[in-house]
PDB file of C-alpha atoms and ligand atoms in Angstrom:
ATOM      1  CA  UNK A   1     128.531 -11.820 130.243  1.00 69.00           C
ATOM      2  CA  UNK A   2     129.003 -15.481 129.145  1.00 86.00           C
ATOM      3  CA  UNK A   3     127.131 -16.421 126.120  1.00 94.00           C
ATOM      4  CA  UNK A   4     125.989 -19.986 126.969  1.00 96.00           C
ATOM      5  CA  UNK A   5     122.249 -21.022 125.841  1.00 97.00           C
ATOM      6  CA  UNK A   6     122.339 -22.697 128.404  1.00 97.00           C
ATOM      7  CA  UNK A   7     123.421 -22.695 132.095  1.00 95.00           C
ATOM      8  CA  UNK A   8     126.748 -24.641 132.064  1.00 94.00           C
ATOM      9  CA  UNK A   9     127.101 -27.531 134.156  1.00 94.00           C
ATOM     10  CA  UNK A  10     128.883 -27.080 137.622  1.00 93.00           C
ATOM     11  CA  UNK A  11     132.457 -28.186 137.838  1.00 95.00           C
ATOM     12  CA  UNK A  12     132.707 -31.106 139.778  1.00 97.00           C
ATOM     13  CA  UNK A  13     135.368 -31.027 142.918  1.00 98.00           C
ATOM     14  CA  UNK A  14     136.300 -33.063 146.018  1.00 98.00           C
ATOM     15  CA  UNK A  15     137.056 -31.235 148.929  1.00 98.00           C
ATOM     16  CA  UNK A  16     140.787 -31.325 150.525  1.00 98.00           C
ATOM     17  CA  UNK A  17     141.751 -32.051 153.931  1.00 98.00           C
ATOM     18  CA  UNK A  18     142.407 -29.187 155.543  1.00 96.00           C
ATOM     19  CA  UNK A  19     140.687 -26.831 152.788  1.00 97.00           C
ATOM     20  CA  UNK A  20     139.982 -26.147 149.731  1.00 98.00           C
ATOM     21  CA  UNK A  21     139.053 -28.280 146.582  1.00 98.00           C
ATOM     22  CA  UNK A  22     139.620 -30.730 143.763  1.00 98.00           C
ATOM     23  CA  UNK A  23     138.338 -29.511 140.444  1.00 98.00           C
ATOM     24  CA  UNK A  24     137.755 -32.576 138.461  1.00 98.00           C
ATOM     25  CA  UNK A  25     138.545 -33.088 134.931  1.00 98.00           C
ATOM     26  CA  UNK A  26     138.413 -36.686 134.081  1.00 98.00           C
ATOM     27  CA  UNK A  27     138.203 -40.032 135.453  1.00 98.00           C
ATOM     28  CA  UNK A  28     140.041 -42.854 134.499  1.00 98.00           C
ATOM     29  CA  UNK A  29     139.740 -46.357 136.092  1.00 98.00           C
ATOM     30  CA  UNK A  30     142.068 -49.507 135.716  1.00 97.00           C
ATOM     31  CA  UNK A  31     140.700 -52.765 135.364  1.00 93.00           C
ATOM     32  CA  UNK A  32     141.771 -56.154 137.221  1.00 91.00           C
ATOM     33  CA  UNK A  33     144.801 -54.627 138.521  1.00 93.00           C
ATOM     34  CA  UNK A  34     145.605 -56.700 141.737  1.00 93.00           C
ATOM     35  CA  UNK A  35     146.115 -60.552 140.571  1.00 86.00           C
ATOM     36  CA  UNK A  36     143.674 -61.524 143.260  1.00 85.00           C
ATOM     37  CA  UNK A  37     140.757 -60.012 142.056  1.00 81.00           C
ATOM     38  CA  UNK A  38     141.679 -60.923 138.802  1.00 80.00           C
ATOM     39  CA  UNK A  39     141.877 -64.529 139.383  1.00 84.00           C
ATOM     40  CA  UNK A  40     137.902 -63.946 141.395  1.00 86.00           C
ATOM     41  CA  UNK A  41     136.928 -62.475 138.144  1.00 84.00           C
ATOM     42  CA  UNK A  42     137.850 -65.630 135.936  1.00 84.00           C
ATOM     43  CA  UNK A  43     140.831 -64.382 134.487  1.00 83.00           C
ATOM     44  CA  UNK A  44     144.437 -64.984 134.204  1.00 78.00           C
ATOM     45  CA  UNK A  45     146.987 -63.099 136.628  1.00 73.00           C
ATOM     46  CA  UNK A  46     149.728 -62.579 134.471  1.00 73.00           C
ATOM     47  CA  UNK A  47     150.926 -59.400 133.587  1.00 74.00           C
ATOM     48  CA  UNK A  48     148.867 -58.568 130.332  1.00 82.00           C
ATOM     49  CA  UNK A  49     148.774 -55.095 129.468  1.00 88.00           C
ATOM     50  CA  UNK A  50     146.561 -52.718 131.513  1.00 92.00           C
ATOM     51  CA  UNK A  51     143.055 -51.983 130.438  1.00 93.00           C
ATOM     52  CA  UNK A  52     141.434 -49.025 131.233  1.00 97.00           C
ATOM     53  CA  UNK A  53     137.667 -47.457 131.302  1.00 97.00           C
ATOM     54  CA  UNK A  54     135.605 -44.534 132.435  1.00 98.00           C
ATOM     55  CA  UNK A  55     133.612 -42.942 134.914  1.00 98.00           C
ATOM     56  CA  UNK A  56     132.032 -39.175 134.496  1.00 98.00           C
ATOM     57  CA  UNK A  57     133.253 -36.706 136.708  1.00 98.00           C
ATOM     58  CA  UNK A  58     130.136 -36.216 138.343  1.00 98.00           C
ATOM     59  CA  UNK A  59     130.139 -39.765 139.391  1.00 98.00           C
ATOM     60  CA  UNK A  60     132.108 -38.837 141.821  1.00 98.00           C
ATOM     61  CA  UNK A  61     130.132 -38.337 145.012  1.00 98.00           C
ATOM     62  CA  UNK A  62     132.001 -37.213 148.636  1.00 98.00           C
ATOM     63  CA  UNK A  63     128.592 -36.998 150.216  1.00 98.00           C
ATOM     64  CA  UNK A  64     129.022 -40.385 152.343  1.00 98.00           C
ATOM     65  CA  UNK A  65     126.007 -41.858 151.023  1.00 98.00           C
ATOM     66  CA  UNK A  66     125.409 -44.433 147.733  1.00 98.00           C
ATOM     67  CA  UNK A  67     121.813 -44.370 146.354  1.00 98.00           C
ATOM     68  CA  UNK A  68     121.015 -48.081 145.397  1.00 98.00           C
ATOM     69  CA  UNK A  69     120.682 -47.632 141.582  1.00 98.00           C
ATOM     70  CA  UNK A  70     118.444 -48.915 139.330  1.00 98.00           C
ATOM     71  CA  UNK A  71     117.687 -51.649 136.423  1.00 98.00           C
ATOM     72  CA  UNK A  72     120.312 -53.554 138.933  1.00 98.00           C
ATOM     73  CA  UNK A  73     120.130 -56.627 141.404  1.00 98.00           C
ATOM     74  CA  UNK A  74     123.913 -57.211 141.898  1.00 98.00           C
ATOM     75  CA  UNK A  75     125.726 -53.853 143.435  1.00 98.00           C
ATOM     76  CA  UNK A  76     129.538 -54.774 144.270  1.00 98.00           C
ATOM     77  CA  UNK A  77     131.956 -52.590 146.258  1.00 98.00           C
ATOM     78  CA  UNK A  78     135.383 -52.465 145.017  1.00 98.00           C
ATOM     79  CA  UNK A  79     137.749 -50.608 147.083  1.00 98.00           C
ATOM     80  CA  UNK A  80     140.037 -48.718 145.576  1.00 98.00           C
ATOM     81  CA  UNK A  81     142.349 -45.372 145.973  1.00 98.00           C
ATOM     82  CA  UNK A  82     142.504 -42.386 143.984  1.00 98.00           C
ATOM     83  CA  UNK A  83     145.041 -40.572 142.419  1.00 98.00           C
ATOM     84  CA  UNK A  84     144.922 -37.099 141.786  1.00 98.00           C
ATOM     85  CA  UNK A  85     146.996 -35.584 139.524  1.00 98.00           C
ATOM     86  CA  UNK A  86     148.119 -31.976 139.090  1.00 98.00           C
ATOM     87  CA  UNK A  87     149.751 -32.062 135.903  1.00 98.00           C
ATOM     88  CA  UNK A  88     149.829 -34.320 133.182  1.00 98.00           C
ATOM     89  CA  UNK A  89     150.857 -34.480 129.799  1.00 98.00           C
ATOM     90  CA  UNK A  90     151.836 -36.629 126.717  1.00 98.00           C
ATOM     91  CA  UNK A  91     154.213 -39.923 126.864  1.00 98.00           C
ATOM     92  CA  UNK A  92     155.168 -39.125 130.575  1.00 98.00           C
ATOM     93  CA  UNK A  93     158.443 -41.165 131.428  1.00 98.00           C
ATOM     94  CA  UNK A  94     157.544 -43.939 134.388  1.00 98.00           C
ATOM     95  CA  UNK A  95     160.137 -41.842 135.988  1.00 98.00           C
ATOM     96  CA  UNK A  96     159.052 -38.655 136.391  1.00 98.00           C
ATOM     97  CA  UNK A  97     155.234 -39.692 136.558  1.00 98.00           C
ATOM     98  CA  UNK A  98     155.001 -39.118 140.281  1.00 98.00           C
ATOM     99  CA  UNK A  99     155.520 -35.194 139.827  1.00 98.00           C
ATOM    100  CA  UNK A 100     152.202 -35.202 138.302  1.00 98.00           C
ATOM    101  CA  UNK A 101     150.189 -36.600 141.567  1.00 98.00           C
ATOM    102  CA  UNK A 102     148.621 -33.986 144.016  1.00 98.00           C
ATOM    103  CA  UNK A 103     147.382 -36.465 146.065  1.00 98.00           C
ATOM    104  CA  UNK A 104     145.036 -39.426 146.693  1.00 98.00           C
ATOM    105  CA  UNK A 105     141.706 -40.323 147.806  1.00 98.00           C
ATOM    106  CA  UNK A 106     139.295 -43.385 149.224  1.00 98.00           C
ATOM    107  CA  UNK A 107     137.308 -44.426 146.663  1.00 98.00           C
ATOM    108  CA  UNK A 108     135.194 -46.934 145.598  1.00 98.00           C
ATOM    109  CA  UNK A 109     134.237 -48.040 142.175  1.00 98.00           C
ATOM    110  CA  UNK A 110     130.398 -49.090 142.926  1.00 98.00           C
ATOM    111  CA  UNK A 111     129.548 -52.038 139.962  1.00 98.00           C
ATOM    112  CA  UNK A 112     126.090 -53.079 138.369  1.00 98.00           C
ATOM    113  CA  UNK A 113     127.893 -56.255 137.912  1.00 98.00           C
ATOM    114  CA  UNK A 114     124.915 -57.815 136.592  1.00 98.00           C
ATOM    115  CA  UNK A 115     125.045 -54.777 133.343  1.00 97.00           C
ATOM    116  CA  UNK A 116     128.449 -55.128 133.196  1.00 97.00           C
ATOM    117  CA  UNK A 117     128.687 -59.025 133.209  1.00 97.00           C
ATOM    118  CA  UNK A 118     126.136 -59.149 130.476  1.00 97.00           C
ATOM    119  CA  UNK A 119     128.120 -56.182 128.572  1.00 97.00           C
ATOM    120  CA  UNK A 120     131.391 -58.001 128.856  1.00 95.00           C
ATOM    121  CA  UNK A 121     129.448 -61.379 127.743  1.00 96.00           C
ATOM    122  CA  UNK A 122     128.484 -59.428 124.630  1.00 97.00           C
ATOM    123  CA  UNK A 123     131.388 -57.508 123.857  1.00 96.00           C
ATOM    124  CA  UNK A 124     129.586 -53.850 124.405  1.00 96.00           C
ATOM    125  CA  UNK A 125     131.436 -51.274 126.614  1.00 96.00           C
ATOM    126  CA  UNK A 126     130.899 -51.184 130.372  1.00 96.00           C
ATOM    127  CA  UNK A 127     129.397 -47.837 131.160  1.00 97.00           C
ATOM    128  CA  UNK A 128     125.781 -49.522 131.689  1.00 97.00           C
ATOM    129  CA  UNK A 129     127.784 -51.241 134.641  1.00 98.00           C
ATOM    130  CA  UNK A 130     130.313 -48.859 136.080  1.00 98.00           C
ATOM    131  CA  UNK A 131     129.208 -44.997 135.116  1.00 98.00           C
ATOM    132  CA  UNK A 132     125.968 -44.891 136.428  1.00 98.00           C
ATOM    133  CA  UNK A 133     124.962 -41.498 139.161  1.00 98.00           C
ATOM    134  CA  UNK A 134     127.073 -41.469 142.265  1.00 98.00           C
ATOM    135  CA  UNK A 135     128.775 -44.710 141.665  1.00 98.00           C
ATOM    136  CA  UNK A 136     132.262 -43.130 143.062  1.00 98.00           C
ATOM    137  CA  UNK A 137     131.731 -42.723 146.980  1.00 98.00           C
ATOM    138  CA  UNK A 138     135.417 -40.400 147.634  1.00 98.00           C
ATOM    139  CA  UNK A 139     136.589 -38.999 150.653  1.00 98.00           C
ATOM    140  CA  UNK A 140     138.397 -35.725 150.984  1.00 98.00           C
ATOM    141  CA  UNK A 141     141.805 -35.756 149.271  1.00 98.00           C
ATOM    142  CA  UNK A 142     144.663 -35.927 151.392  1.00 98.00           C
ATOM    143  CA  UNK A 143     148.151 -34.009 149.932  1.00 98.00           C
ATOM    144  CA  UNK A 144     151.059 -35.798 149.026  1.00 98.00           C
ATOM    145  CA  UNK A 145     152.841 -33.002 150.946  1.00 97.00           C
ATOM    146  CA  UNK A 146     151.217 -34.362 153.700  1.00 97.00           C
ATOM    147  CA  UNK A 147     150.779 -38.271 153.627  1.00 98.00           C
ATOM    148  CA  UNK A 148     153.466 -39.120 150.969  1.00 98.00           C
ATOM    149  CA  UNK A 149     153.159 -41.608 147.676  1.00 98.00           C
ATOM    150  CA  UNK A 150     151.392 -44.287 148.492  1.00 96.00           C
ATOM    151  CA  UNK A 151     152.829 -47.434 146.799  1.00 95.00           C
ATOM    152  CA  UNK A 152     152.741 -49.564 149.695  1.00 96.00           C
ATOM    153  CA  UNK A 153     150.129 -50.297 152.677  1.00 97.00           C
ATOM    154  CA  UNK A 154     146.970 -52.057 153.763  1.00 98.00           C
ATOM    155  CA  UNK A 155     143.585 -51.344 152.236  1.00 98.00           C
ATOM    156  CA  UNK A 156     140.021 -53.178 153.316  1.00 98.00           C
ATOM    157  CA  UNK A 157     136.532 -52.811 153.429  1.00 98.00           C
ATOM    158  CA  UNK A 158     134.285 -53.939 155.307  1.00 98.00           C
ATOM    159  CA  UNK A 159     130.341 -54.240 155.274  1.00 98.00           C
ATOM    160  CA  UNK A 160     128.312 -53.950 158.730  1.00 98.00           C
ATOM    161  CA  UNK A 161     131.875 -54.672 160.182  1.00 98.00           C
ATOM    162  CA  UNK A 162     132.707 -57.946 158.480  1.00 98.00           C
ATOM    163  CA  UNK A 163     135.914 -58.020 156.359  1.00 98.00           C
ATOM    164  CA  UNK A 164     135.353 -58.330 152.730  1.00 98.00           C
ATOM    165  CA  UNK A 165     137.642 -56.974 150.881  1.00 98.00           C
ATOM    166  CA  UNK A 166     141.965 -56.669 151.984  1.00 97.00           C
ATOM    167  CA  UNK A 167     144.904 -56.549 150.354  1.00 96.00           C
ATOM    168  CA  UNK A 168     148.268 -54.261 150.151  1.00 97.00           C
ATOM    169  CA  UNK A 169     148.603 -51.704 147.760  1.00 97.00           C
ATOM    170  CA  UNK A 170     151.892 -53.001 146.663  1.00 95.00           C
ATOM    171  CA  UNK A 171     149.944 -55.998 145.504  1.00 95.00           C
ATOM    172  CA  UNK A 172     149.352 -53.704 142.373  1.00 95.00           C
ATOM    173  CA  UNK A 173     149.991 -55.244 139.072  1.00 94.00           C
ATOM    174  CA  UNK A 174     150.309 -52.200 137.519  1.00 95.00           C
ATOM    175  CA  UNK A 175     151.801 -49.472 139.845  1.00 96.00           C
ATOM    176  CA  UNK A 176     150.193 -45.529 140.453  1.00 97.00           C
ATOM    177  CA  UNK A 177     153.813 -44.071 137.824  1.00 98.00           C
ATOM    178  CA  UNK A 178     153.106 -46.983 135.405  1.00 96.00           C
ATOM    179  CA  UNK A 179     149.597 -46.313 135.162  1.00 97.00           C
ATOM    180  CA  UNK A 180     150.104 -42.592 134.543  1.00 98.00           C
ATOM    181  CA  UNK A 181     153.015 -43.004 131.813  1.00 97.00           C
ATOM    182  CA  UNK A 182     150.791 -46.138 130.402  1.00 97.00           C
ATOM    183  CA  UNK A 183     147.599 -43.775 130.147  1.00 97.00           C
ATOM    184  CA  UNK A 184     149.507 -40.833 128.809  1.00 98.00           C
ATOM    185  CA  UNK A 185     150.592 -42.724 125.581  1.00 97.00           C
ATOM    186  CA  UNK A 186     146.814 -42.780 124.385  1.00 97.00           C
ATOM    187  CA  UNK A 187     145.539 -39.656 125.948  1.00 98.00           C
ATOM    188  CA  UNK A 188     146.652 -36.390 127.252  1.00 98.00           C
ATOM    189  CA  UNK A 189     146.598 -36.050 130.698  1.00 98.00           C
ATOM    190  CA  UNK A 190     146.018 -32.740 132.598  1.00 98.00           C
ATOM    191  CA  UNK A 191     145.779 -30.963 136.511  1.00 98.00           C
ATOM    192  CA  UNK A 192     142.160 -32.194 137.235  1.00 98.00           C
ATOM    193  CA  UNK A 193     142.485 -36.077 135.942  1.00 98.00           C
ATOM    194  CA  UNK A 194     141.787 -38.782 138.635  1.00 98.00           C
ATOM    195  CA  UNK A 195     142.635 -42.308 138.267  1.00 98.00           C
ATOM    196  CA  UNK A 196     140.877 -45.310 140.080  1.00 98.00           C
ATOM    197  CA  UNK A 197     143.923 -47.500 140.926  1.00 98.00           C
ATOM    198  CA  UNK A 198     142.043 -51.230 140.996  1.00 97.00           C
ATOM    199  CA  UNK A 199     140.952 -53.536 143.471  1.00 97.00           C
ATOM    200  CA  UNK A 200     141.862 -56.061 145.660  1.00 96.00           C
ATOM    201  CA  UNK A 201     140.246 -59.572 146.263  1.00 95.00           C
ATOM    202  CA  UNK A 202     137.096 -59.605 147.813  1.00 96.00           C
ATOM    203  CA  UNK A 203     134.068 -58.001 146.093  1.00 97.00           C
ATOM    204  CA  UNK A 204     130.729 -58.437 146.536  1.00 97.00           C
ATOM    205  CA  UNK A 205     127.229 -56.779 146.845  1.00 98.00           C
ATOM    206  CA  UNK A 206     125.436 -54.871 148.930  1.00 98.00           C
ATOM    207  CA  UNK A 207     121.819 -54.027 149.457  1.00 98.00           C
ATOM    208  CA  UNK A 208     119.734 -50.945 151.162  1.00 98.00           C
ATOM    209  CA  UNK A 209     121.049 -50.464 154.893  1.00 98.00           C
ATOM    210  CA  UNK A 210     124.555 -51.717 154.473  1.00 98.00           C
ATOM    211  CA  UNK A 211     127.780 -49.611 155.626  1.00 98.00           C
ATOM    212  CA  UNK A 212     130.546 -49.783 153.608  1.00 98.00           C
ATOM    213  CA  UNK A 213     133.686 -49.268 155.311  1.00 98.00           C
ATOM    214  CA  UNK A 214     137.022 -48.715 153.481  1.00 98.00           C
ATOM    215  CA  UNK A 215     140.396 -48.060 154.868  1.00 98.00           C
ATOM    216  CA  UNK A 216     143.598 -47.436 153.478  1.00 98.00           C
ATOM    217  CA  UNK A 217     146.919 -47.181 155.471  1.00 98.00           C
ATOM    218  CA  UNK A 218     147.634 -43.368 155.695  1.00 97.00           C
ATOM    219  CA  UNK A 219     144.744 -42.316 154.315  1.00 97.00           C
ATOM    220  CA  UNK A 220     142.442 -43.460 157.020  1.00 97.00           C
ATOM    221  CA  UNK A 221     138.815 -44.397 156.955  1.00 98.00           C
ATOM    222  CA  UNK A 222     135.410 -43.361 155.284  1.00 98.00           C
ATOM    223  CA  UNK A 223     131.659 -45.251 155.419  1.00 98.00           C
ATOM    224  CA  UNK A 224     129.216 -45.074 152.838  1.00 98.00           C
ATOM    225  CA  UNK A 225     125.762 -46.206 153.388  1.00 98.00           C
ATOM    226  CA  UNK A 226     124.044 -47.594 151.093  1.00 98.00           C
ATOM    227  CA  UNK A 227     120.184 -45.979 150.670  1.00 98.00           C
TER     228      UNK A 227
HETATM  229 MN1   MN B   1     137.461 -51.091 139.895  1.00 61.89          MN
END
Protein backbone atom coordinates (compact mmCIF):
# COMPACT_ATOMS: atom_id res chain seq x y z
CA UNK A 1 0.00 0.00 0.00
CA UNK A 2 1.53 3.33 -1.17
CA UNK A 3 0.99 6.15 1.13
CA UNK A 4 0.38 9.06 -1.30
CA UNK A 5 -2.50 11.71 -0.29
CA UNK A 6 -2.92 11.85 -3.32
CA UNK A 7 -3.13 9.76 -6.54
CA UNK A 8 0.34 10.21 -8.15
CA UNK A 9 0.56 11.47 -11.50
CA UNK A 10 0.98 8.88 -14.41
CA UNK A 11 4.43 8.45 -15.81
CA UNK A 12 4.61 9.84 -19.03
CA UNK A 13 6.02 7.40 -22.03
CA UNK A 14 6.27 7.29 -25.84
CA UNK A 15 5.65 4.18 -27.37
CA UNK A 16 8.59 2.23 -29.38
CA UNK A 17 8.50 0.90 -32.74
CA UNK A 18 8.00 -2.41 -32.62
CA UNK A 19 6.84 -2.46 -28.78
CA UNK A 20 7.06 -1.35 -25.78
CA UNK A 21 7.67 2.18 -24.19
CA UNK A 22 9.61 5.30 -23.30
CA UNK A 23 9.27 6.29 -19.69
CA UNK A 24 10.00 9.92 -19.62
CA UNK A 25 11.99 11.71 -17.14
CA UNK A 26 12.87 15.08 -18.37
CA UNK A 27 12.90 17.24 -21.28
CA UNK A 28 15.48 19.35 -22.35
CA UNK A 29 15.39 21.57 -25.51
CA UNK A 30 18.29 23.51 -27.31
CA UNK A 31 17.80 26.80 -28.56
CA UNK A 32 18.86 28.33 -32.11
CA UNK A 33 20.93 25.44 -32.87
CA UNK A 34 21.03 25.35 -36.78
CA UNK A 35 22.66 28.86 -38.00
CA UNK A 36 19.72 29.24 -40.32
CA UNK A 37 17.12 29.57 -38.00
CA UNK A 38 19.22 31.51 -35.98
CA UNK A 39 19.94 34.11 -38.45
CA UNK A 40 15.49 34.07 -39.10
CA UNK A 41 15.37 34.72 -35.46
CA UNK A 42 17.58 38.00 -35.52
CA UNK A 43 20.55 36.64 -34.17
CA UNK A 44 24.09 36.02 -34.89
CA UNK A 45 25.27 32.48 -36.30
CA UNK A 46 28.40 32.11 -34.72
CA UNK A 47 29.16 29.52 -32.47
CA UNK A 48 28.16 31.07 -28.99
CA UNK A 49 27.66 28.68 -26.38
CA UNK A 50 24.46 26.55 -26.38
CA UNK A 51 21.43 27.65 -24.49
CA UNK A 52 19.08 25.43 -23.26
CA UNK A 53 15.27 25.41 -21.81
CA UNK A 54 12.40 23.21 -20.80
CA UNK A 55 9.43 21.44 -21.62
CA UNK A 56 7.35 19.11 -18.96
CA UNK A 57 7.25 15.65 -19.65
CA UNK A 58 3.74 15.56 -20.18
CA UNK A 59 4.11 17.96 -22.97
CA UNK A 60 4.95 15.39 -24.81
CA UNK A 61 1.97 14.18 -26.81
CA UNK A 62 2.28 10.93 -29.50
CA UNK A 63 -1.42 11.19 -30.09
CA UNK A 64 -1.04 12.81 -33.75
CA UNK A 65 -3.10 15.66 -32.95
CA UNK A 66 -2.05 19.50 -31.54
CA UNK A 67 -4.93 21.33 -29.75
CA UNK A 68 -4.60 25.08 -30.84
CA UNK A 69 -3.75 26.60 -27.40
CA UNK A 70 -4.82 29.47 -25.86
CA UNK A 71 -4.01 33.31 -24.83
CA UNK A 72 -2.03 32.79 -28.38
CA UNK A 73 -2.39 34.21 -32.05
CA UNK A 74 1.06 33.15 -33.43
CA UNK A 75 1.55 29.08 -33.18
CA UNK A 76 4.98 28.13 -35.03
CA UNK A 77 6.12 24.59 -35.89
CA UNK A 78 9.67 23.89 -35.40
CA UNK A 79 10.80 20.60 -36.50
CA UNK A 80 13.02 18.97 -34.63
CA UNK A 81 14.35 15.26 -33.54
CA UNK A 82 14.55 13.70 -30.31
CA UNK A 83 17.04 12.08 -28.48
CA UNK A 84 16.43 9.59 -26.06
CA UNK A 85 18.78 8.69 -23.73
CA UNK A 86 19.24 5.57 -21.61
CA UNK A 87 21.80 6.56 -19.33
CA UNK A 88 23.23 9.65 -18.33
CA UNK A 89 25.32 11.00 -15.82
CA UNK A 90 27.67 13.85 -14.62
CA UNK A 91 30.47 15.65 -16.94
CA UNK A 92 29.98 12.94 -19.72
CA UNK A 93 33.13 13.08 -22.10
CA UNK A 94 31.89 14.27 -25.88
CA UNK A 95 33.33 10.93 -26.51
CA UNK A 96 31.56 8.51 -24.92
CA UNK A 97 28.19 10.59 -24.96
CA UNK A 98 26.64 8.47 -27.67
CA UNK A 99 26.47 5.30 -25.25
CA UNK A 100 23.91 7.16 -23.43
CA UNK A 101 21.27 7.47 -26.52
CA UNK A 102 18.49 4.74 -26.84
CA UNK A 103 17.17 6.23 -29.65
CA UNK A 104 15.40 9.16 -31.37
CA UNK A 105 12.14 10.51 -32.20
CA UNK A 106 10.07 13.18 -34.60
CA UNK A 107 9.28 15.90 -32.72
CA UNK A 108 8.19 19.17 -32.84
CA UNK A 109 8.65 22.00 -30.46
CA UNK A 110 5.07 23.82 -30.98
CA UNK A 111 5.85 27.90 -30.00
CA UNK A 112 3.40 30.68 -28.66
CA UNK A 113 5.85 32.86 -30.32
CA UNK A 114 3.85 35.77 -29.57
CA UNK A 115 4.42 34.77 -25.27
CA UNK A 116 7.68 33.95 -25.93
CA UNK A 117 8.68 37.04 -28.10
CA UNK A 118 7.25 39.29 -25.48
CA UNK A 119 9.11 37.08 -22.65
CA UNK A 120 12.40 37.31 -24.44
CA UNK A 121 11.66 41.25 -25.02
CA UNK A 122 11.39 41.44 -21.24
CA UNK A 123 13.94 39.24 -20.06
CA UNK A 124 11.36 36.62 -18.21
CA UNK A 125 11.82 32.85 -18.95
CA UNK A 126 10.08 31.21 -21.90
CA UNK A 127 7.76 28.63 -20.46
CA UNK A 128 4.59 31.00 -21.19
CA UNK A 129 5.81 30.34 -24.89
CA UNK A 130 7.19 26.86 -25.22
CA UNK A 131 5.71 24.54 -22.14
CA UNK A 132 2.27 24.95 -22.60
CA UNK A 133 -0.24 21.26 -22.82
CA UNK A 134 0.68 19.06 -25.73
CA UNK A 135 3.11 21.40 -27.29
CA UNK A 136 5.55 18.26 -28.18
CA UNK A 137 3.69 16.29 -31.09
CA UNK A 138 6.41 12.82 -31.00
CA UNK A 139 6.22 9.87 -32.93
CA UNK A 140 7.12 6.42 -31.73
CA UNK A 141 10.83 6.07 -30.94
CA UNK A 142 12.81 4.24 -33.27
CA UNK A 143 16.12 2.16 -31.63
CA UNK A 144 19.46 3.04 -32.36
CA UNK A 145 19.91 -0.74 -32.73
CA UNK A 146 17.78 -0.36 -35.45
CA UNK A 147 18.19 3.01 -37.44
CA UNK A 148 21.71 4.02 -36.18
CA UNK A 149 23.01 7.69 -34.77
CA UNK A 150 21.65 10.10 -36.59
CA UNK A 151 24.17 12.96 -37.16
CA UNK A 152 23.57 13.37 -40.68
CA UNK A 153 20.32 13.48 -43.08
CA UNK A 154 17.41 15.49 -44.38
CA UNK A 155 14.64 16.79 -42.15
CA UNK A 156 11.37 19.00 -43.41
CA UNK A 157 8.04 19.85 -42.70
CA UNK A 158 5.57 20.67 -44.46
CA UNK A 159 2.00 22.28 -43.92
CA UNK A 160 -1.06 21.13 -46.25
CA UNK A 161 1.90 19.82 -48.45
CA UNK A 162 3.88 23.00 -48.97
CA UNK A 163 7.55 22.94 -47.83
CA UNK A 164 8.29 25.08 -44.92
CA UNK A 165 10.74 24.05 -43.06
CA UNK A 166 14.30 21.80 -44.55
CA UNK A 167 17.52 21.45 -43.66
CA UNK A 168 20.23 18.53 -42.83
CA UNK A 169 20.81 17.44 -39.53
CA UNK A 170 24.47 17.88 -39.91
CA UNK A 171 23.66 21.53 -40.25
CA UNK A 172 23.68 21.33 -36.33
CA UNK A 173 25.66 23.90 -34.56
CA UNK A 174 25.85 22.03 -31.69
CA UNK A 175 25.91 18.21 -32.38
CA UNK A 176 23.43 15.27 -30.45
CA UNK A 177 27.34 14.06 -28.13
CA UNK A 178 28.07 17.81 -27.60
CA UNK A 179 24.78 18.58 -26.43
CA UNK A 180 24.70 15.66 -23.99
CA UNK A 181 28.37 16.27 -22.48
CA UNK A 182 27.41 20.25 -22.63
CA UNK A 183 24.07 19.54 -20.58
CA UNK A 184 25.68 17.11 -18.22
CA UNK A 185 28.12 19.78 -16.78
CA UNK A 186 25.04 21.68 -15.18
CA UNK A 187 22.72 18.84 -14.54
CA UNK A 188 22.66 15.19 -14.03
CA UNK A 189 21.41 13.33 -16.67
CA UNK A 190 19.58 9.94 -16.33
CA UNK A 191 17.72 6.75 -18.54
CA UNK A 192 14.39 8.66 -19.17
CA UNK A 193 15.90 12.32 -20.28
CA UNK A 194 14.91 13.51 -23.84
CA UNK A 195 16.53 16.26 -25.60
CA UNK A 196 14.92 18.47 -28.41
CA UNK A 197 17.89 18.81 -30.82
CA UNK A 198 16.88 22.46 -32.58
CA UNK A 199 15.53 23.57 -35.68
CA UNK A 200 16.16 24.29 -39.01
CA UNK A 201 15.18 27.43 -41.13
CA UNK A 202 11.77 27.81 -41.87
CA UNK A 203 9.22 28.35 -39.06
CA UNK A 204 6.08 29.65 -39.08
CA UNK A 205 2.41 29.35 -37.83
CA UNK A 206 -0.31 27.44 -38.20
CA UNK A 207 -3.99 27.75 -37.54
CA UNK A 208 -7.10 25.16 -36.91
CA UNK A 209 -7.21 22.58 -39.94
CA UNK A 210 -3.58 22.59 -40.88
CA UNK A 211 -1.41 19.23 -41.25
CA UNK A 212 1.84 19.36 -40.16
CA UNK A 213 4.08 17.06 -41.83
CA UNK A 214 7.64 16.32 -40.60
CA UNK A 215 10.17 13.98 -41.97
CA UNK A 216 13.46 13.02 -41.05
CA UNK A 217 15.82 10.74 -43.12
CA UNK A 218 15.63 7.28 -41.36
CA UNK A 219 13.21 8.06 -39.15
CA UNK A 220 10.43 8.52 -41.60
CA UNK A 221 7.29 10.56 -41.42
CA UNK A 222 4.49 11.67 -38.90
CA UNK A 223 1.36 14.44 -39.38
CA UNK A 224 -0.08 16.34 -36.74
CA UNK A 225 -3.22 18.19 -37.21
CA UNK A 226 -3.77 20.98 -35.78
CA UNK A 227 -7.52 21.19 -33.88
MN1 LIG B 1 12.99 24.44 -30.81
Amino acid sequence: MSDFVIAPPETVSVPVAGGGSFPVRRVYCIGRNYAAHAVEMGHDPDREPPFFFQKNPDNLDPSGEFPYPPKTSDVHHEAEVAVMLKAGGRDIPVERALECVFGYALALDMTRRDLQGEAKKLGRPWEIGKAFERSAPVGPVRRVEEIGHLAEGRIALSVNGALRQEGDLNQMIWKVPEMISCLSHYFELKAGDVILSGTPAGVGAVKPGDAMTIEVERLGSMTVRVV
